[in-house]
Coordinates of C-alpha atoms in Angstrom, one line a residue:
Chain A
X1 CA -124.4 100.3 -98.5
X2 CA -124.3 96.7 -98.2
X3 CA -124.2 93.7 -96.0
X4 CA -122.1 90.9 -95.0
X5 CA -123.3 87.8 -93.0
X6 CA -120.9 87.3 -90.1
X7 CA -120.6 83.4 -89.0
X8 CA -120.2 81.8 -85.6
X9 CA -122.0 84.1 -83.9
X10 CA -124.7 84.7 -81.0
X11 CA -127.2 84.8 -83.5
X12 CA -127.4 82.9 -86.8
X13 CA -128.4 86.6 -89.1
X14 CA -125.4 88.3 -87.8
X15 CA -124.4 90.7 -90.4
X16 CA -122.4 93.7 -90.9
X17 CA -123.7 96.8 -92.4
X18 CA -121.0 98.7 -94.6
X19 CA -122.6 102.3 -94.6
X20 CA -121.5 104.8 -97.1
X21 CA -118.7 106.9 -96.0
X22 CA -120.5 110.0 -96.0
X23 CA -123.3 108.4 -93.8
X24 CA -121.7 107.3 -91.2
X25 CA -122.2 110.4 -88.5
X26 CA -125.8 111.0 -89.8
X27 CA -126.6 107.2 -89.2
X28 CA -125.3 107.0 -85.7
X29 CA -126.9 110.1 -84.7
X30 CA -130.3 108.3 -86.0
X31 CA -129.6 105.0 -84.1
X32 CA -128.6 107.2 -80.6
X33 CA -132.0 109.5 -81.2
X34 CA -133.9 106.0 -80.9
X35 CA -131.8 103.7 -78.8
X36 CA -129.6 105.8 -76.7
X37 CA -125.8 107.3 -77.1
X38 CA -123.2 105.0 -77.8
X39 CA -120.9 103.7 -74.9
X40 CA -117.2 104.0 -76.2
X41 CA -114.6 100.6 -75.1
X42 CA -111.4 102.4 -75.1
X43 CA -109.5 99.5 -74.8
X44 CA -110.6 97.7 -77.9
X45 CA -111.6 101.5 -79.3
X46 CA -115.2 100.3 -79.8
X47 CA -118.6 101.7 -79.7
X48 CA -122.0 100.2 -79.2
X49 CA -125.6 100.8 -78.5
X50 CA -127.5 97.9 -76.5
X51 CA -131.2 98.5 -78.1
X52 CA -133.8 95.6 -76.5
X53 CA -133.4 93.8 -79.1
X54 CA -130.2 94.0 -80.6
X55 CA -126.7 94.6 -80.0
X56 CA -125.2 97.8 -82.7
X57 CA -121.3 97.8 -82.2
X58 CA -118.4 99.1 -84.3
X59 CA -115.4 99.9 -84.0
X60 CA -114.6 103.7 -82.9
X61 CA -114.4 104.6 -86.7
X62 CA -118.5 103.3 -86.6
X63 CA -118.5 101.6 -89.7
X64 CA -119.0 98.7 -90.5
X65 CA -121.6 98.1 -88.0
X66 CA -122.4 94.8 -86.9
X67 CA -125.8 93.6 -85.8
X68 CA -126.5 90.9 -82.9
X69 CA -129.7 90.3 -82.9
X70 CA -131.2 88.7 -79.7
X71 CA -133.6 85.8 -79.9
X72 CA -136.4 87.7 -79.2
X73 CA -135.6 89.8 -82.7
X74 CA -138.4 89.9 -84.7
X75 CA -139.5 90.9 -88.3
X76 CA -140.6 94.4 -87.4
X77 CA -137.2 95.2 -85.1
X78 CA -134.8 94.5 -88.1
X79 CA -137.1 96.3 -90.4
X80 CA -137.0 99.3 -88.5
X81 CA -133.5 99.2 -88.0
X82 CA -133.0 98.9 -91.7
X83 CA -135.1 101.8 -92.1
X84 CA -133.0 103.9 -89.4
X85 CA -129.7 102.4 -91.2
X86 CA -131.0 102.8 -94.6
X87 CA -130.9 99.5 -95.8
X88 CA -133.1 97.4 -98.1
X89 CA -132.9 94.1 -99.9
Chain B
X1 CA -132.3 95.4 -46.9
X2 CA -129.7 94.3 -48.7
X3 CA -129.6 95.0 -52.6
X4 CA -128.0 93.5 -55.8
X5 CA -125.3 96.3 -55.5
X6 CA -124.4 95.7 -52.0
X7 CA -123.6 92.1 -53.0
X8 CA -121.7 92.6 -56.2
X9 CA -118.3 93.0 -54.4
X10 CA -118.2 89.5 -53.0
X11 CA -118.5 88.7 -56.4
X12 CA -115.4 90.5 -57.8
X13 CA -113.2 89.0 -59.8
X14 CA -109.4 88.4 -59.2
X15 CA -106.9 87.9 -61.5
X16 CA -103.3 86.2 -61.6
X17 CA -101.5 87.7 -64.3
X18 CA -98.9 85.4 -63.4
X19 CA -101.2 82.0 -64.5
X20 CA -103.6 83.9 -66.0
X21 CA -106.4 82.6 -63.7
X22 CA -109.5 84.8 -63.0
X23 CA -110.9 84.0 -59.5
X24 CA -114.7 85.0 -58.6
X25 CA -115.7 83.7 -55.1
X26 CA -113.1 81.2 -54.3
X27 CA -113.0 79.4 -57.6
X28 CA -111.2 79.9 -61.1
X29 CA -113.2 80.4 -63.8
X30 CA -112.8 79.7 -67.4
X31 CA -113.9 81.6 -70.1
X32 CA -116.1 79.9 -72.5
X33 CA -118.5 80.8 -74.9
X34 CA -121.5 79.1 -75.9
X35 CA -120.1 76.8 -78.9
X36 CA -118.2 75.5 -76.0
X37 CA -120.3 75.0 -73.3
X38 CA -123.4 73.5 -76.0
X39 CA -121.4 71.0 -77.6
X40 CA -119.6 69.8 -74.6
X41 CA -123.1 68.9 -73.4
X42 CA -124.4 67.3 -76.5
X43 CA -121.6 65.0 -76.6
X44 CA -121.9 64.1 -72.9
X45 CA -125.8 63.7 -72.5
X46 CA -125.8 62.4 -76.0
X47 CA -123.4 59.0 -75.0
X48 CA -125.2 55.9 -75.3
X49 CA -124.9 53.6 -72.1
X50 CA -124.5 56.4 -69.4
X51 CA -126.0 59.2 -67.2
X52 CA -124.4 62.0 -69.1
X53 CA -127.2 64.8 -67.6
X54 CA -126.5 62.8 -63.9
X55 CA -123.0 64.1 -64.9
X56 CA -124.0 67.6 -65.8
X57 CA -126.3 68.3 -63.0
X58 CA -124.1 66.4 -60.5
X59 CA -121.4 68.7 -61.0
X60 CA -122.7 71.7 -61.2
X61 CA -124.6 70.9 -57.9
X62 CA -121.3 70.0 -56.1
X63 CA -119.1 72.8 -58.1
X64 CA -121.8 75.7 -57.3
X65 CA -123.1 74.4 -53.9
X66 CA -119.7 75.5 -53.2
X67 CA -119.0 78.2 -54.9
X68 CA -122.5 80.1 -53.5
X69 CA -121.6 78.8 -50.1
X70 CA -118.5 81.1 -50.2
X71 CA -119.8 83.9 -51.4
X72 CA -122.4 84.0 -48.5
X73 CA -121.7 85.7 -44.9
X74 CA -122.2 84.3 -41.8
X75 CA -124.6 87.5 -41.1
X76 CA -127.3 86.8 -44.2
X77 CA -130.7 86.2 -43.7
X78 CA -132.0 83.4 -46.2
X79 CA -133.7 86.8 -48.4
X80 CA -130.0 88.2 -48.9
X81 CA -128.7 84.0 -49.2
X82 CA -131.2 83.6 -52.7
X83 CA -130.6 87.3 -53.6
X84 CA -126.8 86.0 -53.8
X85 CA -128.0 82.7 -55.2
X86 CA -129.8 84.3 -58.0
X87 CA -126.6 87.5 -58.2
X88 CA -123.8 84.9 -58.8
X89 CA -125.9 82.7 -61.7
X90 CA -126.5 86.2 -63.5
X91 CA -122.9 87.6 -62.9
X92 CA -121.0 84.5 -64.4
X93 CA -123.1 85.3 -67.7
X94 CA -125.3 81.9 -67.2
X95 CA -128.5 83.7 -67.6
X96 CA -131.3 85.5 -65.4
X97 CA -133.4 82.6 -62.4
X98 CA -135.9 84.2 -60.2
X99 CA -136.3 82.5 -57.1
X100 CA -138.9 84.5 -55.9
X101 CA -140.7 81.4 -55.5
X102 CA -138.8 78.6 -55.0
X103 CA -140.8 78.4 -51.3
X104 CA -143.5 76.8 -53.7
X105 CA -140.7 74.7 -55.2
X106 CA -141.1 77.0 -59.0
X107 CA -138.0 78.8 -59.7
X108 CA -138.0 80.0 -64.0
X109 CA -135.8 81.5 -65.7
X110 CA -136.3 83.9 -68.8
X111 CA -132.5 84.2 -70.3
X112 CA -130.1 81.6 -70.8
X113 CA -127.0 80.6 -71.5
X114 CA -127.3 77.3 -72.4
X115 CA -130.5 78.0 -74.5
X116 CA -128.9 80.6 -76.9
X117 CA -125.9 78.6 -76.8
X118 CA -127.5 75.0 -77.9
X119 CA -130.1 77.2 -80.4
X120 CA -127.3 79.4 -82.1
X121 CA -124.5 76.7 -82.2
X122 CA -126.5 73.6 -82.7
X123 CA -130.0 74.6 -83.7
X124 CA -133.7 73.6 -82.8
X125 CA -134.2 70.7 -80.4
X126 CA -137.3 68.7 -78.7
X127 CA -135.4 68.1 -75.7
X128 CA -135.2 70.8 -72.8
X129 CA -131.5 72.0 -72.5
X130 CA -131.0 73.2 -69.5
X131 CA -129.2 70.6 -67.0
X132 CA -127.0 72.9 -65.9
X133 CA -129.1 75.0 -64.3
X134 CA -130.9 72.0 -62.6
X135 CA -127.7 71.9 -61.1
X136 CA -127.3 74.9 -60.1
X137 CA -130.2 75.2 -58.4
X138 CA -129.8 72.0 -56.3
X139 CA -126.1 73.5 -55.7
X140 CA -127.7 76.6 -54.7
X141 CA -130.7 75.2 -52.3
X142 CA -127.9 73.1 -50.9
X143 CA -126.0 76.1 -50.0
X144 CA -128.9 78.1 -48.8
X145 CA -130.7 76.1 -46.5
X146 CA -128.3 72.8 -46.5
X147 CA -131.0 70.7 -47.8
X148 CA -130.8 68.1 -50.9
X149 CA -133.3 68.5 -53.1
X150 CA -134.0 67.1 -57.2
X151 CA -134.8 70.4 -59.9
X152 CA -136.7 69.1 -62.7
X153 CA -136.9 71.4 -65.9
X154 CA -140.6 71.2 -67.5
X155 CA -140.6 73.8 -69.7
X156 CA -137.7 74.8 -71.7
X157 CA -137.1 78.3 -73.8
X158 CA -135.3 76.0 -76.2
X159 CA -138.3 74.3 -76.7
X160 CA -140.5 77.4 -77.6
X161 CA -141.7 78.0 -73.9
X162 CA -142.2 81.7 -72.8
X163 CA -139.5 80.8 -69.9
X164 CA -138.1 78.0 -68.5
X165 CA -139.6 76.7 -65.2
X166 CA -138.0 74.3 -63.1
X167 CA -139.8 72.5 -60.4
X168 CA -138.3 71.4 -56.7
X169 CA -138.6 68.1 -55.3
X170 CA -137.5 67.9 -51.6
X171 CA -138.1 64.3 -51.1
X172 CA -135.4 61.9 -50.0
X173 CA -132.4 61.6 -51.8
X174 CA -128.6 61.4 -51.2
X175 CA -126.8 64.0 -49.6
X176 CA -124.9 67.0 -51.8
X177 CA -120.9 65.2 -51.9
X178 CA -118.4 68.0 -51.1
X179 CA -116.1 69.4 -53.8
X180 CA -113.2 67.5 -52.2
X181 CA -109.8 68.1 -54.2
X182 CA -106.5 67.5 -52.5
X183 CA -103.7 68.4 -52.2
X184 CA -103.7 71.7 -54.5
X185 CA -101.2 72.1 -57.0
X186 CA -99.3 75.4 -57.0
X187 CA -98.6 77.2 -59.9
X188 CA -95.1 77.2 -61.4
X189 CA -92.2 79.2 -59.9
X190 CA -90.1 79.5 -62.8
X191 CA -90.7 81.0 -65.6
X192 CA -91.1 78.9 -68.7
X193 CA -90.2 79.4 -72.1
X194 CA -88.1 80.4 -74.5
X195 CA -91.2 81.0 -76.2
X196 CA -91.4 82.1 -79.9
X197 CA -93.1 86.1 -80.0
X198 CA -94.5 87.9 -83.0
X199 CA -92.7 91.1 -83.9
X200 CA -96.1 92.8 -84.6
X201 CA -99.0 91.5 -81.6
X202 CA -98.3 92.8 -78.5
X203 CA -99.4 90.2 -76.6
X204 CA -99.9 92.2 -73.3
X205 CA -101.6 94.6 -74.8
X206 CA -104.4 91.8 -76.0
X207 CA -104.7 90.3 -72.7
X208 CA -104.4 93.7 -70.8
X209 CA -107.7 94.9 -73.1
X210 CA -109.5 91.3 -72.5
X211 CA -108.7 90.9 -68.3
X212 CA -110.1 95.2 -68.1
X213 CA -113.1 94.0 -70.1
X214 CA -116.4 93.6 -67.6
X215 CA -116.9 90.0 -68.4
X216 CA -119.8 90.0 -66.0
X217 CA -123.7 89.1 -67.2
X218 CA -125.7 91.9 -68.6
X219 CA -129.0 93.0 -67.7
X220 CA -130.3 89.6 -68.7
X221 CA -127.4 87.7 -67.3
X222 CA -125.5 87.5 -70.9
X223 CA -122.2 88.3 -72.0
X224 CA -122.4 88.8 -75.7
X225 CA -118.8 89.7 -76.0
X226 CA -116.5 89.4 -79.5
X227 CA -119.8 88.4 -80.7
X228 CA -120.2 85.3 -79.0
X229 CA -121.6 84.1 -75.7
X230 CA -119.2 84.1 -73.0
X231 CA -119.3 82.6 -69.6
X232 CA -117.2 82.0 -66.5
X233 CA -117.2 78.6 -65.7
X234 CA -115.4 77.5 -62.6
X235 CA -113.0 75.1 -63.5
X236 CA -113.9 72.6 -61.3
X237 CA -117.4 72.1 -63.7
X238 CA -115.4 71.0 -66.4
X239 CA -113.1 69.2 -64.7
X240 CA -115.4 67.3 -62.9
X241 CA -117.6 67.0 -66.2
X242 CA -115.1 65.4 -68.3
X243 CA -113.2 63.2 -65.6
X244 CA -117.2 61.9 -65.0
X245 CA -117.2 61.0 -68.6
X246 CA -114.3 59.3 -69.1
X247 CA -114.8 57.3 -66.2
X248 CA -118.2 56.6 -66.8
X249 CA -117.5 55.9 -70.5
X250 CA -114.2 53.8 -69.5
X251 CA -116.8 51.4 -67.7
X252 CA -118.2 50.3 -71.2
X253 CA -114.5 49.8 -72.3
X254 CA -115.4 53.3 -74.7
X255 CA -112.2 55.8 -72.6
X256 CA -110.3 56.9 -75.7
X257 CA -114.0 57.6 -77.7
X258 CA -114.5 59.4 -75.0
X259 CA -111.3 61.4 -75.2
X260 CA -111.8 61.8 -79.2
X261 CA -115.4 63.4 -78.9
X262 CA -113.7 65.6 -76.2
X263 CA -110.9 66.7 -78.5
X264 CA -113.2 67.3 -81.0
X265 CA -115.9 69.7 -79.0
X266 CA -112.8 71.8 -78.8
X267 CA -111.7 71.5 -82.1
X268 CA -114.9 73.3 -83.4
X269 CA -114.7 75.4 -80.1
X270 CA -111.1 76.4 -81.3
X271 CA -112.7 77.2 -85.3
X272 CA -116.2 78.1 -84.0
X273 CA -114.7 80.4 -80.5
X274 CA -112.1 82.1 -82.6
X275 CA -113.4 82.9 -86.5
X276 CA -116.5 84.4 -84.2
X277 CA -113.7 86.4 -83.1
X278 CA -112.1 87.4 -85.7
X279 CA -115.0 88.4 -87.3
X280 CA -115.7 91.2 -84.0
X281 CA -115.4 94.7 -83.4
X282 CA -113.6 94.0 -80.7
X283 CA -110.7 92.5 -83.0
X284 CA -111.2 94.8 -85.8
X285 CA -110.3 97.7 -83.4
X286 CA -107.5 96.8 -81.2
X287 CA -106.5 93.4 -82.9
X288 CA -106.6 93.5 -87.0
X289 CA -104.3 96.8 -86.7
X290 CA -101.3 94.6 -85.5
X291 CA -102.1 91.5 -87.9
X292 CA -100.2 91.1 -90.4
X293 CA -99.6 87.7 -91.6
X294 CA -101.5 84.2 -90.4
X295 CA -98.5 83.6 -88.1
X296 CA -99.7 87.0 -86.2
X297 CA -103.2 86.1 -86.1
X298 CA -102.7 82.9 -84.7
X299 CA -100.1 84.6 -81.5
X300 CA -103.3 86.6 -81.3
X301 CA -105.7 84.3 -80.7
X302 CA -103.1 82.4 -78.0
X303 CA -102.8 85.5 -76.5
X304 CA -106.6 85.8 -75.8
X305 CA -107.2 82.2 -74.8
X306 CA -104.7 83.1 -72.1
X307 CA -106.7 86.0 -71.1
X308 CA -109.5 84.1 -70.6
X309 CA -108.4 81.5 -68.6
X310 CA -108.0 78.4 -70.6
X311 CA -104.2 77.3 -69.8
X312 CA -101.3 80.0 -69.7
X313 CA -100.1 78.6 -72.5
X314 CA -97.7 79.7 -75.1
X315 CA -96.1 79.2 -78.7
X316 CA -92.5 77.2 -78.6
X317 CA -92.4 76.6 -82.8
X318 CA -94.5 77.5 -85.3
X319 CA -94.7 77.1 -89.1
X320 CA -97.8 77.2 -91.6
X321 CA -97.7 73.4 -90.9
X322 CA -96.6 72.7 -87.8
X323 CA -97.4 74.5 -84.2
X324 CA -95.8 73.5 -80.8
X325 CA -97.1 75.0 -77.7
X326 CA -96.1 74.7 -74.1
X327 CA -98.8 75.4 -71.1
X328 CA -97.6 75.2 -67.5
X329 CA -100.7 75.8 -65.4
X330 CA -103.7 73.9 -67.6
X331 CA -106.7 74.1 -65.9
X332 CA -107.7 70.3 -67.6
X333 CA -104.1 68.9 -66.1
X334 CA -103.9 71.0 -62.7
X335 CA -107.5 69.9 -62.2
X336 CA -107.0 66.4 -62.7
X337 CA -104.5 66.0 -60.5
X338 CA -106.1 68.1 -57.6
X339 CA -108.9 65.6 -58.3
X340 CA -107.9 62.2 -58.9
X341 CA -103.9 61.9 -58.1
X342 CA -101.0 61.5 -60.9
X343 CA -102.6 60.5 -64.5
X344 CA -101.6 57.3 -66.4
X345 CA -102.1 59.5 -69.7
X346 CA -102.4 63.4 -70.8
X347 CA -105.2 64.3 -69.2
X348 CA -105.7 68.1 -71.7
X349 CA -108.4 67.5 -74.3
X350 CA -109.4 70.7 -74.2
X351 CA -106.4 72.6 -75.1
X352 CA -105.2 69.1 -77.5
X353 CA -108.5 70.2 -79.8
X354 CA -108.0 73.8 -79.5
X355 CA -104.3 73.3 -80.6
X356 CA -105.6 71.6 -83.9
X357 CA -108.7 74.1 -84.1
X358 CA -106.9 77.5 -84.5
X359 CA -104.6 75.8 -86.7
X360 CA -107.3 75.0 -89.2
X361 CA -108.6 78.4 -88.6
X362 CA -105.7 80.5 -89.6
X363 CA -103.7 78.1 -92.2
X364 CA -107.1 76.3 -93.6
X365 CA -109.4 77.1 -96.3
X366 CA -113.0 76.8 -97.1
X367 CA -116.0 76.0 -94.3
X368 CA -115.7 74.8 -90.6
X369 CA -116.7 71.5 -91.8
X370 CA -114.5 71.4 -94.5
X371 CA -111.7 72.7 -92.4
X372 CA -111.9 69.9 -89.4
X373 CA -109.6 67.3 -89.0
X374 CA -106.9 68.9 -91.2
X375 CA -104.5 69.4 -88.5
X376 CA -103.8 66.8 -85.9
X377 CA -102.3 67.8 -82.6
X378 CA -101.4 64.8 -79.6
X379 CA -100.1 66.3 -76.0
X380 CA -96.7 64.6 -75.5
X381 CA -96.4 65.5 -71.9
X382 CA -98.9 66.8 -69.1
X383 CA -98.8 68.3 -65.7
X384 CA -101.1 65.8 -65.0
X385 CA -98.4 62.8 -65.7
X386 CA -95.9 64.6 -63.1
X387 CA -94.5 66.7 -65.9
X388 CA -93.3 70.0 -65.4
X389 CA -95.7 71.8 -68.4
X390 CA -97.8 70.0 -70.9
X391 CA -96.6 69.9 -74.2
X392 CA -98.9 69.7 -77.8
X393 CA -97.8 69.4 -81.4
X394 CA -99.7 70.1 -84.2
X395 CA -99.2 69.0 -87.4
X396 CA -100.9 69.5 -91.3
X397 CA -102.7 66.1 -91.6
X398 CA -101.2 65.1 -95.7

């Protein structure tokens, strides 16, 4: 998987994670075990999970997923989120 | 007792399809987000040789004095009044105040839109940032218990504070001015147009998804929606904002620099708003699958400007060089008028930047930076000159 830095955004480390194709299911199921399930837009056929202290939303397909990190995000949130997406550096 | 439930229907937004304007509580609000609402604050506190935060807090006092006042019943007791007071600042996406103790004359806040919005879209600062919400709260005292009173932020989030904390000075000072607009302009009767249409975007189905979206605050009174901080802003803050500016900027002889740094807050608001945007779920799900070309992209993003208020306005020409568009119920030109009579001069900075801004966006290359000022766009007629719509053209600057 890999990252892309989104720009003009609520937070200046936006990214979006682009998970392998085959973990997409296994990953959401990891992020809805910590931070809830996901609640489904229809209308713009996305999904999302509103953790404290980020925002995870996709679009129905769940991948990429895009990360909006609130202000209060620190260190130790994104590095457990990387470890729940399986993402490192 | 009353709870924060009970109150939300006063609060319940209306919509026009046929201007596009979203009503909450007896005034239109505007969709903004927080490149927006930040910059246009920068440039306005920021003016050399005027009040630019008297501006800010002045009209937010007058604009949500009123606002508040009609969302109250006759029947509240002053718990359910603040409950409201504190209800509508959340709901409009401006952040979360507790006025738990504004008795004491302390009223904080711990989320806000104007301090993610000035430290996402223009960074760290040593000043406090939050005018607005001085405003506000003088609005909203004023409405509550009819008294003028001064809010002074001392500590600011944007600063590094835990919260920000805002204290109440009810010594003497001028009465609250009403929001006094006459006579109110109706919106068109018939319909405008031609207007050019991409074969791909289903336009209605854009502004159907945007209007059904709950563009309400959040637990913490946000609204981080296509990955941006939205608001709704009554119209009457920005119109009274930037007619205060002109003015006051026209009394050093400094009018059309104060039109240009207008014009130009939108211009990144149009590059900033959109490629934010573009770069959403929200797009990537309902919107990418009917792009396209550029040309589609950029009906796209008209179409969701209209759904969020900012001027029923549509495409008359387009080409990768050129753009004309044609808006018939501006907010900018509507507003002025309702304010201040017939204008001498097109009154629609907002939608003038924006023109030029999602122009460089979809036609131009490289950063934001590098992007800005390669499109120029003038409006050559206004609503608020008499005119039956207001008119902008863009063009590729050589």
């Amino acid at each position: 998987m890999h990252r892309e830095k989104v720009p003009a955004c609520v937070h200046p480390e936006t990214y979006k994670y682009f998970l392998d194709r085959d973990a997409v299911i296994s990953t959401w199921q990891r992020l809805a075990a910590r931070w809830g399930e996901p609640r489904h837009n229809p209308s713009f056929r996305t999904m999302e999970i509103a953790a404290p202290r980020f925002t995870l939303r996709a679009t129905v397909l769940g991948n990429p997923i895009t990360v909006l990190r609130r202000r209060e995000c620190t260190a130790a949130d994104v590095a457990e989120l990387h470890a729940l997406l399986g993402y490192g550096e | 007792m009353v709870t924060g439930s009970d109150l939300v229907p006063r609060l319940t937004m209306q919509y026009e399809p046929a201007t596009y304007r979203r009503r909450i509580a007896g005034h239109d609000v505007i969709i903004h987000c927080h490149h927006y609402n930040a910059r246009l604050q920068r440039t306005i506190e920021g003016a050399r040789g005027i009040d630019g935060k008297g501006i800010l807090v002045g009209a937010a006092e007058v604009v949500f004095g009123d606002q508040l006042a009609r969302a109250l019943r006759p029947g509240d007791d002053e718990v359910t009044r603040w409950a409201v007071a504190e209800l509508l600042y959340r709901h409009l996406g401006f952040g979360r105040i507790d006025l738990s103790r504004i008795g004491e004359g302390i009223v904080t806040a711990d989320s806000s839109h104007f301090v993610e919005g000035w430290l996402a879209g223009l960074g760290e600062t040593t000043d406090n940032v939050c005018s607005f919400t001085e405003g506000y709260l003088q609005g909203a005292v004023h409405a509550v218990t009819g008294a003028a009173v001064r809010v002074r932020e001392v500590e600011c989030m944007a600063r590094g504070a835990g919260r920000c904390r805002f204290e109440v000075d009810r010594g003497e000072r001028p009465a609250v001015a009403a929001n006094h607009k006459e006579p109110a302009i109706a919106s068109p009767r018939e319909p405008g147009g031609p207007y050019a249409k991409s074969a791909h975007v289903d336009e209605q189905a854009i502004i159907d998804a945007v209007v059904g979206m709950p563009m309400i605050g959040d637990d913490a009174g946000l609204i981080p929606a296509f990955s941006v901080y939205l608001a709704n802003m009554p119209a009457d803050f920005y119109n009274r904002i930037c007619i205060g500016f002109v003015e006051a900027m026209r009394g050093l002889g400094r009018d059309k620099a104060a039109i240009r740094l207008l014009v130009s807050d939108a211009e990144h608001c149009g590059m900033n708003t959109f490629r934010g945007i573009m770069h959403s779920p929200e797009w990537d799900g309902l919107i990418a699958p009917m792009v396209r070309d550029r040309a589609d992209a950029l009906h796209a993003i008209i179409a969701i400007s209209n759904a969020l208020g900012w001027g029923d306005w549509h495409v008359t020409a387009h080409t990768p060089r050129t753009l004309a568009l044609e808006s018939r119920y501006g907010y900018e030109a509507v507003g002025y008028r309702e304010y201040r009579g017939l204008a001498a001069a097109p009154q629609c900075a907002m939608l003038t930047g924006v023109a030029a801004g999602v122009m460089e966006l979809v036609y131009g290359e490289g950063t934001v930076e590098e992007r800005y000022g390669t499109f120029s766009a003038r409006e050559e007629r206004c609503v608020g000159c008499g005119e039956p719509s207001c008119n902008f053209a863009v063009e590729q600057v050589e």
